[in-house]
Short mmCIF file of C-alpha atoms and ligand atoms in Angstrom, two decimals:
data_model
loop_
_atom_site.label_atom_id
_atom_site.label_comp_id
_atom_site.label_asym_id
_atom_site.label_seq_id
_atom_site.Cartn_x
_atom_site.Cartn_y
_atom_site.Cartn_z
CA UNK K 1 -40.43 -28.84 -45.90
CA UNK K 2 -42.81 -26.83 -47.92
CA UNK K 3 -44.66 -25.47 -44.54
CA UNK K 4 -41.19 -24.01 -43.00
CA UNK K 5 -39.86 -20.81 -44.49
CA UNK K 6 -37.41 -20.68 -46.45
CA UNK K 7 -35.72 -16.86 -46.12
CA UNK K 8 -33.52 -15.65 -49.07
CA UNK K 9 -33.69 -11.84 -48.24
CA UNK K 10 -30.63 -11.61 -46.04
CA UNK K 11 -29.28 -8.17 -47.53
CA UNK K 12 -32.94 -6.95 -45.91
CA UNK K 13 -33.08 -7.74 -42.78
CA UNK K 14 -31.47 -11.11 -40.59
CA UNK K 15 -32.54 -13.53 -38.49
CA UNK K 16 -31.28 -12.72 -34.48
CA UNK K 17 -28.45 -15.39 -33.69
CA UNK K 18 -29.84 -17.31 -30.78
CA UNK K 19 -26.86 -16.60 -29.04
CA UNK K 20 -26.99 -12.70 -29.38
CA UNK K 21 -30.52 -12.75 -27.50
CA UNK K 22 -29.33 -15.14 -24.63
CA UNK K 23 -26.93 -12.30 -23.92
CA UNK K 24 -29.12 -9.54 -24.75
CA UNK K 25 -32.11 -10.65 -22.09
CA UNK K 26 -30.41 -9.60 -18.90
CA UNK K 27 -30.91 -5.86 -20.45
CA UNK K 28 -34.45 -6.42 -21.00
CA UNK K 29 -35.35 -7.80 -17.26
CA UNK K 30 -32.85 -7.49 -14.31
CA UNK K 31 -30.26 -4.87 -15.73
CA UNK K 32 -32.64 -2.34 -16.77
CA UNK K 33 -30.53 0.72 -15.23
CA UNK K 34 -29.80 3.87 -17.23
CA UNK K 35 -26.56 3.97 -17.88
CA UNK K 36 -25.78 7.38 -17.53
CA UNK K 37 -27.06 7.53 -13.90
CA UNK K 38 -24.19 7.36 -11.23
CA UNK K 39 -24.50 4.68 -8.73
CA UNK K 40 -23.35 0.81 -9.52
CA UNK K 41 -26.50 -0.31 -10.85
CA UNK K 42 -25.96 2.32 -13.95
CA UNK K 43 -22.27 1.87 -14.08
CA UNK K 44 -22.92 -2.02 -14.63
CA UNK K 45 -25.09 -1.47 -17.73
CA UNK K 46 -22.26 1.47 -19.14
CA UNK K 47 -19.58 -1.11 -18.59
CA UNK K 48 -22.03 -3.39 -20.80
CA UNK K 49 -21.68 -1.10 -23.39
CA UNK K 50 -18.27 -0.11 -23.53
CA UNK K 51 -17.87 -4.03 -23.99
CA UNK K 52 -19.93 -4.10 -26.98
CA UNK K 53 -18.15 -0.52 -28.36
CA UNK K 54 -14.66 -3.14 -27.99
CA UNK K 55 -16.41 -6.17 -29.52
CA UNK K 56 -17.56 -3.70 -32.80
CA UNK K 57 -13.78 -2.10 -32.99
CA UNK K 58 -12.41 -5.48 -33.05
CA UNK K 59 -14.57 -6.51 -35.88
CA UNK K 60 -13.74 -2.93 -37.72
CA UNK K 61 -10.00 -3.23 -36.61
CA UNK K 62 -10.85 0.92 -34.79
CA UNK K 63 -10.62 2.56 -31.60
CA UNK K 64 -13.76 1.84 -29.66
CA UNK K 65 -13.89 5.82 -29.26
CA UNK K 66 -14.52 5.69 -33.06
CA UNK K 67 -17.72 3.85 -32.57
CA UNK K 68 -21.26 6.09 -31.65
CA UNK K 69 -23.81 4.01 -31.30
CA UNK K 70 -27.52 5.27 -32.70
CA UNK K 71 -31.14 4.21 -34.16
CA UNK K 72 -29.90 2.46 -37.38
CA UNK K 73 -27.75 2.62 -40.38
CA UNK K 74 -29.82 5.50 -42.01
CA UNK K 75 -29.48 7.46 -38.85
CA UNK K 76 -25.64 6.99 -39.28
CA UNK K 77 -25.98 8.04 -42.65
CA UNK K 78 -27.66 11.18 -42.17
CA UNK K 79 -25.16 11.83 -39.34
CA UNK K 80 -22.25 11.50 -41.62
CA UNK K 81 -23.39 13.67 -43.95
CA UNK K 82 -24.42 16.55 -41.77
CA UNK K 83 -21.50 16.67 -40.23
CA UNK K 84 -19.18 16.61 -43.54
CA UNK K 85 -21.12 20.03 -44.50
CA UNK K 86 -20.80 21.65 -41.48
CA UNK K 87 -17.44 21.32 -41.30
CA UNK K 88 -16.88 24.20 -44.34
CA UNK K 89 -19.74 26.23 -45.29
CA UNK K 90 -18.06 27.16 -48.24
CA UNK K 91 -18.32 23.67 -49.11
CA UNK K 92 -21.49 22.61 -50.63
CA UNK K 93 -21.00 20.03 -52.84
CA UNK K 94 -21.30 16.39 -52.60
CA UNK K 95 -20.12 13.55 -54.50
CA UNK K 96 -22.17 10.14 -54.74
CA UNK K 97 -23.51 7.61 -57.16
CA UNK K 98 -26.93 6.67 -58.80
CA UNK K 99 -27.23 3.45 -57.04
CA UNK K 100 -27.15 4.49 -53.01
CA UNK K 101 -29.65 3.20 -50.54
CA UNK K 102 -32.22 5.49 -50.12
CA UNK K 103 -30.66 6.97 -46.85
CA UNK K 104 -28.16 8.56 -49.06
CA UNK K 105 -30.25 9.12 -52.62
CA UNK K 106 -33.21 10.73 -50.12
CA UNK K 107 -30.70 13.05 -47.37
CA UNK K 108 -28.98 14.42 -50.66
CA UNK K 109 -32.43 15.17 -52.31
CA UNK K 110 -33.46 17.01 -49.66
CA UNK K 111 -29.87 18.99 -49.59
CA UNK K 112 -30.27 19.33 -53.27
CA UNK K 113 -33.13 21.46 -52.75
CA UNK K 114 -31.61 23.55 -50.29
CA UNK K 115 -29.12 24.55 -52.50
CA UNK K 116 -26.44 22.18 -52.02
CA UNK K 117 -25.20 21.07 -55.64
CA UNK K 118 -24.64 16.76 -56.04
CA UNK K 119 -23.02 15.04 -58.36
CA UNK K 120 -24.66 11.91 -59.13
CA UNK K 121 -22.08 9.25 -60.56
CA UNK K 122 -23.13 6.76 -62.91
CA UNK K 123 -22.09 3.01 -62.93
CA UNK K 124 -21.03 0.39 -65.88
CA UNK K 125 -23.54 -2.33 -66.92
CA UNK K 126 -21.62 -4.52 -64.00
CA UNK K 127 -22.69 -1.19 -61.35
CA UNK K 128 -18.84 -0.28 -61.04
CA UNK K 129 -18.03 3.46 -60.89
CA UNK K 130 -15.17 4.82 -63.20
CA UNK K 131 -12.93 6.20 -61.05
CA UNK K 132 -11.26 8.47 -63.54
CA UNK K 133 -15.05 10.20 -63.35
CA UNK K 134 -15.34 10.27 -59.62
CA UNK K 135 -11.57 12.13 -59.35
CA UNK K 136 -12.73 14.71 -62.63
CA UNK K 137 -16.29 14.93 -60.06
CA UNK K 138 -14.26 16.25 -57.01
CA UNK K 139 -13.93 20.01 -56.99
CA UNK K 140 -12.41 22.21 -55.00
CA UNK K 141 -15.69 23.35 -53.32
CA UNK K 142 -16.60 19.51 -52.23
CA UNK K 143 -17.23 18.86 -49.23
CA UNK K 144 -17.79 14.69 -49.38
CA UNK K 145 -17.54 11.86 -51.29
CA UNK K 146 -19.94 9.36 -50.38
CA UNK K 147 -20.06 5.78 -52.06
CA UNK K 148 -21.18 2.24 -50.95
CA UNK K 149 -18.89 -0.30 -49.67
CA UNK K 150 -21.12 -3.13 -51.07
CA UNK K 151 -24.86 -2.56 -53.01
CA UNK K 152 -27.52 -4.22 -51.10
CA UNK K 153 -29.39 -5.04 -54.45
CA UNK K 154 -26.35 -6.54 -56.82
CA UNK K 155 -24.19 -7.52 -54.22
CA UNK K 156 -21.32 -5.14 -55.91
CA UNK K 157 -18.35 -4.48 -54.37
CA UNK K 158 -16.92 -1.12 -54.66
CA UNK K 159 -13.06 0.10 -55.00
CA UNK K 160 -13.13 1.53 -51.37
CA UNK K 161 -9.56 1.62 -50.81
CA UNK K 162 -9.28 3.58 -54.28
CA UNK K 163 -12.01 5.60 -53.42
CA UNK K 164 -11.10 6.72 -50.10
CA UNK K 165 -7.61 7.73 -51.60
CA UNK K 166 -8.72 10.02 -54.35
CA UNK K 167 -10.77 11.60 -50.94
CA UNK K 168 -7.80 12.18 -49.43
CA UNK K 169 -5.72 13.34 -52.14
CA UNK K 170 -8.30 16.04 -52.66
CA UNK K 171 -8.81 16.74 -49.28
CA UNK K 172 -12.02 15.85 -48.87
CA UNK K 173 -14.27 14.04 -46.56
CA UNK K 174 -15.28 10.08 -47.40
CA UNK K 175 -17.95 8.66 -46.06
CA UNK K 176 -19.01 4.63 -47.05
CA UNK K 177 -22.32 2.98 -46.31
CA UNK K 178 -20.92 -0.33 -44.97
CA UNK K 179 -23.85 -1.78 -43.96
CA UNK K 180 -23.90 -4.75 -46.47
CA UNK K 181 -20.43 -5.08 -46.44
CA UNK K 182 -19.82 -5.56 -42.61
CA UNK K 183 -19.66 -9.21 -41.16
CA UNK K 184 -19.56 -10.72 -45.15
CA UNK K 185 -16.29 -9.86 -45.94
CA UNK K 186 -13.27 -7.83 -44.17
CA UNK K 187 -13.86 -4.29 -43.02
CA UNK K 188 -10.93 -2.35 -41.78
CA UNK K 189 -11.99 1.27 -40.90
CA UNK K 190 -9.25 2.04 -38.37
CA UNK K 191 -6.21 4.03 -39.36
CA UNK K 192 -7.84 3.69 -43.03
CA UNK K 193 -8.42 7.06 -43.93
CA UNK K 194 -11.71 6.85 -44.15
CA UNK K 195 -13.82 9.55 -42.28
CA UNK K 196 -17.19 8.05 -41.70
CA UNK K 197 -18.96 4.69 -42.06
CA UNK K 198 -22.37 3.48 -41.53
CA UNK K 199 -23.13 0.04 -39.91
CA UNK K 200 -26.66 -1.74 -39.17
CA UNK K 201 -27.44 -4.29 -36.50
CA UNK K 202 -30.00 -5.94 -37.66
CA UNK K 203 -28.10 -6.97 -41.13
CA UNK K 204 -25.89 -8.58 -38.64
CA UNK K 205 -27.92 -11.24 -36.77
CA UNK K 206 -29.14 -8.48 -34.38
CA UNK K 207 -32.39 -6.67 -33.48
CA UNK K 208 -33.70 -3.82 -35.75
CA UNK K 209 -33.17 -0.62 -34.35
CA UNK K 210 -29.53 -0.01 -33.46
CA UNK K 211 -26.83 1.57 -35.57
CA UNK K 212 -22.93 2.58 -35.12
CA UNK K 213 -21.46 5.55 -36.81
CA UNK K 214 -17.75 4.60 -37.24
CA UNK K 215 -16.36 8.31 -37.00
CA UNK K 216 -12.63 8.24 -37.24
CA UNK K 217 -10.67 9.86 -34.04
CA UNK K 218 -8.78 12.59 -36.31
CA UNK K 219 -12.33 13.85 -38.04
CA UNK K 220 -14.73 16.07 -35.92
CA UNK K 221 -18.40 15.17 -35.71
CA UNK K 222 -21.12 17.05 -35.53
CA UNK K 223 -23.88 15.62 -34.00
CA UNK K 224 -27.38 15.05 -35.68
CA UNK K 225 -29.41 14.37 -32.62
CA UNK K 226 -28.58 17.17 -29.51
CA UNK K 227 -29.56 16.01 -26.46
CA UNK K 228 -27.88 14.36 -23.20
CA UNK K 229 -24.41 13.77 -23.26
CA UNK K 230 -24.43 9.80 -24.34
CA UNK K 231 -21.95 8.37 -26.92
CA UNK K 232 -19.42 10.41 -25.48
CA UNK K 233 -21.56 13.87 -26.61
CA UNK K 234 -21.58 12.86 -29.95
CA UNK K 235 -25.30 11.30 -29.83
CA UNK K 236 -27.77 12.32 -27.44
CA UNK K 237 -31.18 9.80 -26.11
CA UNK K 238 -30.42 7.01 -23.78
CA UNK K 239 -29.15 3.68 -25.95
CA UNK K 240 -30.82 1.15 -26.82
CA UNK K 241 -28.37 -0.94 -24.40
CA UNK K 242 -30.26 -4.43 -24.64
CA UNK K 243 -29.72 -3.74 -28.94
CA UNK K 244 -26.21 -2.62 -28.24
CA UNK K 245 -25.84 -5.44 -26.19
CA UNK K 246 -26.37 -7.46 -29.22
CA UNK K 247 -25.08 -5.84 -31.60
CA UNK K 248 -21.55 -6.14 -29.37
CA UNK K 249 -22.12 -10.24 -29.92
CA UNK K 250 -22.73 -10.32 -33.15
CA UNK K 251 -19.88 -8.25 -33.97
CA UNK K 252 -17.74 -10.57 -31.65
CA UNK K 253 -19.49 -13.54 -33.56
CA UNK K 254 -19.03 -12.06 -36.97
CA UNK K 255 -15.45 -11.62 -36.41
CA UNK K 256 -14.67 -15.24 -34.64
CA UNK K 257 -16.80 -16.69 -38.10
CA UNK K 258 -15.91 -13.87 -40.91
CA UNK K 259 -13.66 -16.40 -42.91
CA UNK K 260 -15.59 -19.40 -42.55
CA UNK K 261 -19.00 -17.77 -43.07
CA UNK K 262 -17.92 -16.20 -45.87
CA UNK K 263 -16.40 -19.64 -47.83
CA UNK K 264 -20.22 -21.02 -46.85
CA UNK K 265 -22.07 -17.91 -48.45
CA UNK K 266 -20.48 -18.62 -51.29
CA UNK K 267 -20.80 -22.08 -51.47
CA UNK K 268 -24.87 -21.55 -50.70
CA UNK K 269 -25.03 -18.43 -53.08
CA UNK K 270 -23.03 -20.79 -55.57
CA UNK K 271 -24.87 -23.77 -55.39
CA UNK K 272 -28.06 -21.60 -55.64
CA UNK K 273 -27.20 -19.42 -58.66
CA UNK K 274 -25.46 -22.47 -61.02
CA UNK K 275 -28.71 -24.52 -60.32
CA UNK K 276 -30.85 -21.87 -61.00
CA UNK K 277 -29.27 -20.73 -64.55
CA UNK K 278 -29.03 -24.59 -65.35
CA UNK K 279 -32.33 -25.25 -64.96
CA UNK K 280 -34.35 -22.11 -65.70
CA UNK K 281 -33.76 -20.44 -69.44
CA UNK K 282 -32.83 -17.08 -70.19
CA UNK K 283 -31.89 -16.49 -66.69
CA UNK K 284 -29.46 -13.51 -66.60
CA UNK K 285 -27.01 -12.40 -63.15
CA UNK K 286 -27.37 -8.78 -62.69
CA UNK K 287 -23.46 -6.81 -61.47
CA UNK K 288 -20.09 -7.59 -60.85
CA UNK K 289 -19.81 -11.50 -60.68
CA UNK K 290 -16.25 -10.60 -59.98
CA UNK K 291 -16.54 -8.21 -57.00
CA UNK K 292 -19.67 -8.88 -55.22
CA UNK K 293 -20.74 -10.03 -52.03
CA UNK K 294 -20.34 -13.83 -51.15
CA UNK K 295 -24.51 -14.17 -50.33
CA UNK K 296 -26.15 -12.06 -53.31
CA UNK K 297 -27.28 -12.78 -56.29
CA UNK K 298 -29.75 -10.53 -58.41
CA UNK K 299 -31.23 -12.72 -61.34
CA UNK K 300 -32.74 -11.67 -64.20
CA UNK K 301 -35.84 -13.56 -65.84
CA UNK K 302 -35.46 -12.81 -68.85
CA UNK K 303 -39.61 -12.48 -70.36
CA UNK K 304 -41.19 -13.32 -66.80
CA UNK K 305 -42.33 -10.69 -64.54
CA UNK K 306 -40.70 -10.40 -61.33
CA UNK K 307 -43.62 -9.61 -58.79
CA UNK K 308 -45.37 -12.86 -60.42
CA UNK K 309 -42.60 -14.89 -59.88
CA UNK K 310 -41.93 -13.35 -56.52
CA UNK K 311 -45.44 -14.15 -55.44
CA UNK K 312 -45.25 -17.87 -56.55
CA UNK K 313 -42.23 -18.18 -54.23
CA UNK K 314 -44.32 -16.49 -51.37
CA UNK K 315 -46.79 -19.22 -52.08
CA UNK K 316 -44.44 -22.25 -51.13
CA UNK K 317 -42.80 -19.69 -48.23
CA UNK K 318 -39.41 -18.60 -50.07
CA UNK K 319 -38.75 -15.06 -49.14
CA UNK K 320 -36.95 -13.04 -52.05
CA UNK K 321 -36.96 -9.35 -53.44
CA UNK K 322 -37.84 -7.18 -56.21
CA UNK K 323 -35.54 -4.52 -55.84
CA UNK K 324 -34.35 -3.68 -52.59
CA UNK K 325 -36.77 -3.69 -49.84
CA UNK K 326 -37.65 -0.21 -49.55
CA UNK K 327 -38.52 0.31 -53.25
CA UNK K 328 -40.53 -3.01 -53.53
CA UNK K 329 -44.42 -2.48 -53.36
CA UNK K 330 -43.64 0.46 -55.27
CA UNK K 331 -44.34 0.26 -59.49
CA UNK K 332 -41.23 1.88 -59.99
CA UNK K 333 -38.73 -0.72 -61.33
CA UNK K 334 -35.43 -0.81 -59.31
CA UNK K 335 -32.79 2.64 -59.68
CA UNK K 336 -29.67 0.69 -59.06
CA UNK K 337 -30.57 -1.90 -62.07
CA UNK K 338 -31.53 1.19 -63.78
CA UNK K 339 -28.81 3.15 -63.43
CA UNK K 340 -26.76 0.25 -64.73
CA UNK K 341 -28.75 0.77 -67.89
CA UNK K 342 -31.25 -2.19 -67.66
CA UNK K 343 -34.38 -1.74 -69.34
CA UNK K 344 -37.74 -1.33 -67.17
CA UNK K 345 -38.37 -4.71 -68.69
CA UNK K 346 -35.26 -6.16 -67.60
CA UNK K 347 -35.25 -4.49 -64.39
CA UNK K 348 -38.99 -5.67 -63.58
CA UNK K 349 -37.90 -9.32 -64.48
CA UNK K 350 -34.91 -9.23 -61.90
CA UNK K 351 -35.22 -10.72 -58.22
CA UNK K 352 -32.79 -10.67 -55.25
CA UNK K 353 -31.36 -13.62 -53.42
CA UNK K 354 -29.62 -13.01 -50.66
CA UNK K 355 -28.66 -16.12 -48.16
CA UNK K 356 -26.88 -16.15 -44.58
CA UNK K 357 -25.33 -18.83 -42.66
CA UNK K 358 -28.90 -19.74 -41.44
CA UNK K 359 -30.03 -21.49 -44.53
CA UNK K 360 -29.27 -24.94 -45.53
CA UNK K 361 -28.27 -26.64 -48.93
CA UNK K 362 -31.90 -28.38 -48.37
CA UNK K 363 -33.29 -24.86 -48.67
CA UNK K 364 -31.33 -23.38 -51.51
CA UNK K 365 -32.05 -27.15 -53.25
CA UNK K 366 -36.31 -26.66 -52.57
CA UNK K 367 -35.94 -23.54 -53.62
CA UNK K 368 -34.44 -24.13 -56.74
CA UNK K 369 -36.96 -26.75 -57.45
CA UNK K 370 -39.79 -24.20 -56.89
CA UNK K 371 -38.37 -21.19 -59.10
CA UNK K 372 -38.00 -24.10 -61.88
CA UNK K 373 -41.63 -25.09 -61.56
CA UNK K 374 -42.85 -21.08 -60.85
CA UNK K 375 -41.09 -19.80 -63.76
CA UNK K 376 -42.42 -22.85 -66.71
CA UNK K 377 -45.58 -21.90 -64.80
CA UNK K 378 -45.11 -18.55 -65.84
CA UNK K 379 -43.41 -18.74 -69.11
CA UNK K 380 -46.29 -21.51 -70.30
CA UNK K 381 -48.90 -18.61 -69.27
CA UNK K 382 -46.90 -15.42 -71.36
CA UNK K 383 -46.52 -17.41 -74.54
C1 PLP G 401 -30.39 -1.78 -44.77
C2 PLP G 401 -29.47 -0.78 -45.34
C3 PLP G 401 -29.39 0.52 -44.82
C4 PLP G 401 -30.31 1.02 -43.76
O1 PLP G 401 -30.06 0.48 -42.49
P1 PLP G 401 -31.22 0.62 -41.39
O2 PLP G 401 -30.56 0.17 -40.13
O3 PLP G 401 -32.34 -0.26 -41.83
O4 PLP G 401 -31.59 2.05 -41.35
C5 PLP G 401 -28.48 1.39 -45.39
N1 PLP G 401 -27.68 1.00 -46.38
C6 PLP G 401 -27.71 -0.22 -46.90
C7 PLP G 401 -26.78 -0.59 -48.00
C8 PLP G 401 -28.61 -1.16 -46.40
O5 PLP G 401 -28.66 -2.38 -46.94
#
């Protein structure tokens, strides 16, 4: 068992369900057509993708015409916010939190030095936002309020439906990054009140490399990339269609499994994290135990180093995280852990978990086993 990986790193990327590239690989040989171009050959690969834009409404409970398809959930991100701005120039202030993924923290860094003013919102020791601050944050010049529907490093759930109220009541855009949240536990975007939300494919059983903006049918978009007039004008370059394709049945898959996939997270994430704390000391679970994700857990080693431990695990082919994957192979120690006012100790002694329907209870249990040995290992070689 020790040769065959093991992969606990679900919240960064997923293995492709079998059965989304069986009906993805028609769109990489035969039915290669553009699907703009007129004649039936085209028009068979457009209908392909109108049938994934109904497969990803169903799972978001939307209009398909609220669905744009793109690159990726950072692309959708960046869209979003772009076209919150331009909707007001004389609005030119955002509101967001300290513990984003980087498509957020980095597109309002680079705003922030244009002159647009953020507000950065600061979380709890669990990574909850007071929502008392977020309302007294909203001003009459803000143009967006842009928060997480679930953190991809602690698993935390935000108040969305909260959230996306004080929006409204202020009269201001809100935008979530759904990405984590999507396929793990119910998503309703339609008739919501929510303006924008970014989805991923490939955190979804499906290829890297395709994206949805959900852009709700009573908000304008702008669009971030001008080109042809795909996605209905709202996102020009000829689609990815084989990705789409896939992203259409995994969305149709996640929907069919959402309440039975998410009881067997749990149990996996469960079984993992009560084994672990039993048999490892000082072992500490990082957010919201109460509101968080059903396949995350972010554990704190309380005296071990993270990257050593992390690199133990590599040895015996368990895939984990320090931080979330676009931060780790950095030095810096984790911004969401450090926003929730964890030490750079603490923070540098925390790993991710993060499990899908893919893994076994004979994984989580070897697993556990090796982090037990790795981290005596470790322990025996600090003291
Ligand atoms: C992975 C992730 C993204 C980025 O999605 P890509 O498709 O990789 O660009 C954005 N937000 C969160 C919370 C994520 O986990």
């Amino acid at each position: 068992m020790s040769a065959s990986l093991v992969y606990l790193d679900n919240n960064a990327t997923t293995q492709v369900d079998p059965e989304v590239v069986e009906e993805m690989l028609p769109f990489l040989t035969s039915l290669y057509g553009n699907p703009s171009s007129a004649y039936g050959f085209g028009k068979q690969v457009s209908l392909a993708i109108e049938k994934a834009r109904e497969r990803v409404s169903q799972l978001l409970q939307c209009e398909p015409t609220e669905i744009i398809f793109n690159s990726c959930g950072t692309e959708s991100t960046n869209t979003a916010i772009h076209s919150a701005l331009s909707a007001d120039p004389d609005r030119q202030h955002i509101v967001t939190t300290r513990v984003e993924h980087s498509a957020t923290v980095k597109t309002c860094e680079a705003l922030a030095k244009k002159g647009y003013e953020i507000t950065w919102l600061g979380v709890n020791a669990n990574g909850q936002v007071d929502l008392e601050e977020v309302e007294k944050a909203v001003r009459s010049d803000t143009a967006l309020v842009s928060v997480m529907w679930a953190n991809n490093e602690t698993g935390t759930i935000f108040p969305i439906s909260d959230l996306k109220e004080i929006a409204k009541k202020k009269g201001v855009y809100f935008h979530t990054d759904a990405v984590q949240a999507v396929g793990k536990i119910p998503v309703k975007l339609g008739d919501s009140g929510i303006q924008y939300a970014s989805l991923s494919g490939h955190k979804l059983h499906c290829p890297k490399g395709v994206g949805a903006l959900f852009s709700s049918r009573r908000t304008r978009l702008a669009p971030y990339l001008l080109g042809g007039s795909q996605e209905n004008g709202k996102r020009g370059g000829t689609q990815n269609v084989a990705s789409i394709v896939g992203f259409g049945k995994a969305s149709e898959l996640a929907a069919l499994q959402l309440e039975r996939n998410e009881k067997q997270l749990r149990v996996l994430r469960d079984r993992f994290e009560s084994s672990v704390m039993e048999r490892v000391e000082r072992v500490k679970i990082n957010g919201d135990t109460e509101n968080r994700l059903p396949n995350t857990t972010n554990l704190a080693f309380e005296g071990l180093d993270g990257e050593a431990l992390l690199m133990l695990l590599d040895d015996k082919n368990i895939c984990c995280s320090a931080g979330s994957a676009c931060t780790s192979g950095s030095v810096n120690p984790s911004h969401v852990l450090k926003a929730m006012g964890c030490s750079d100790t603490h923070a540098r002694a925390s790993l991710r978990f993060s499990v899908s329907h893919f893994n076994t209870e004979a994984e989580i249990d070897y697993a556990v086993n090796v982090i037990t040995e790795a981290a005596a290992k470790l322990r025996k070689a600090f003291k």
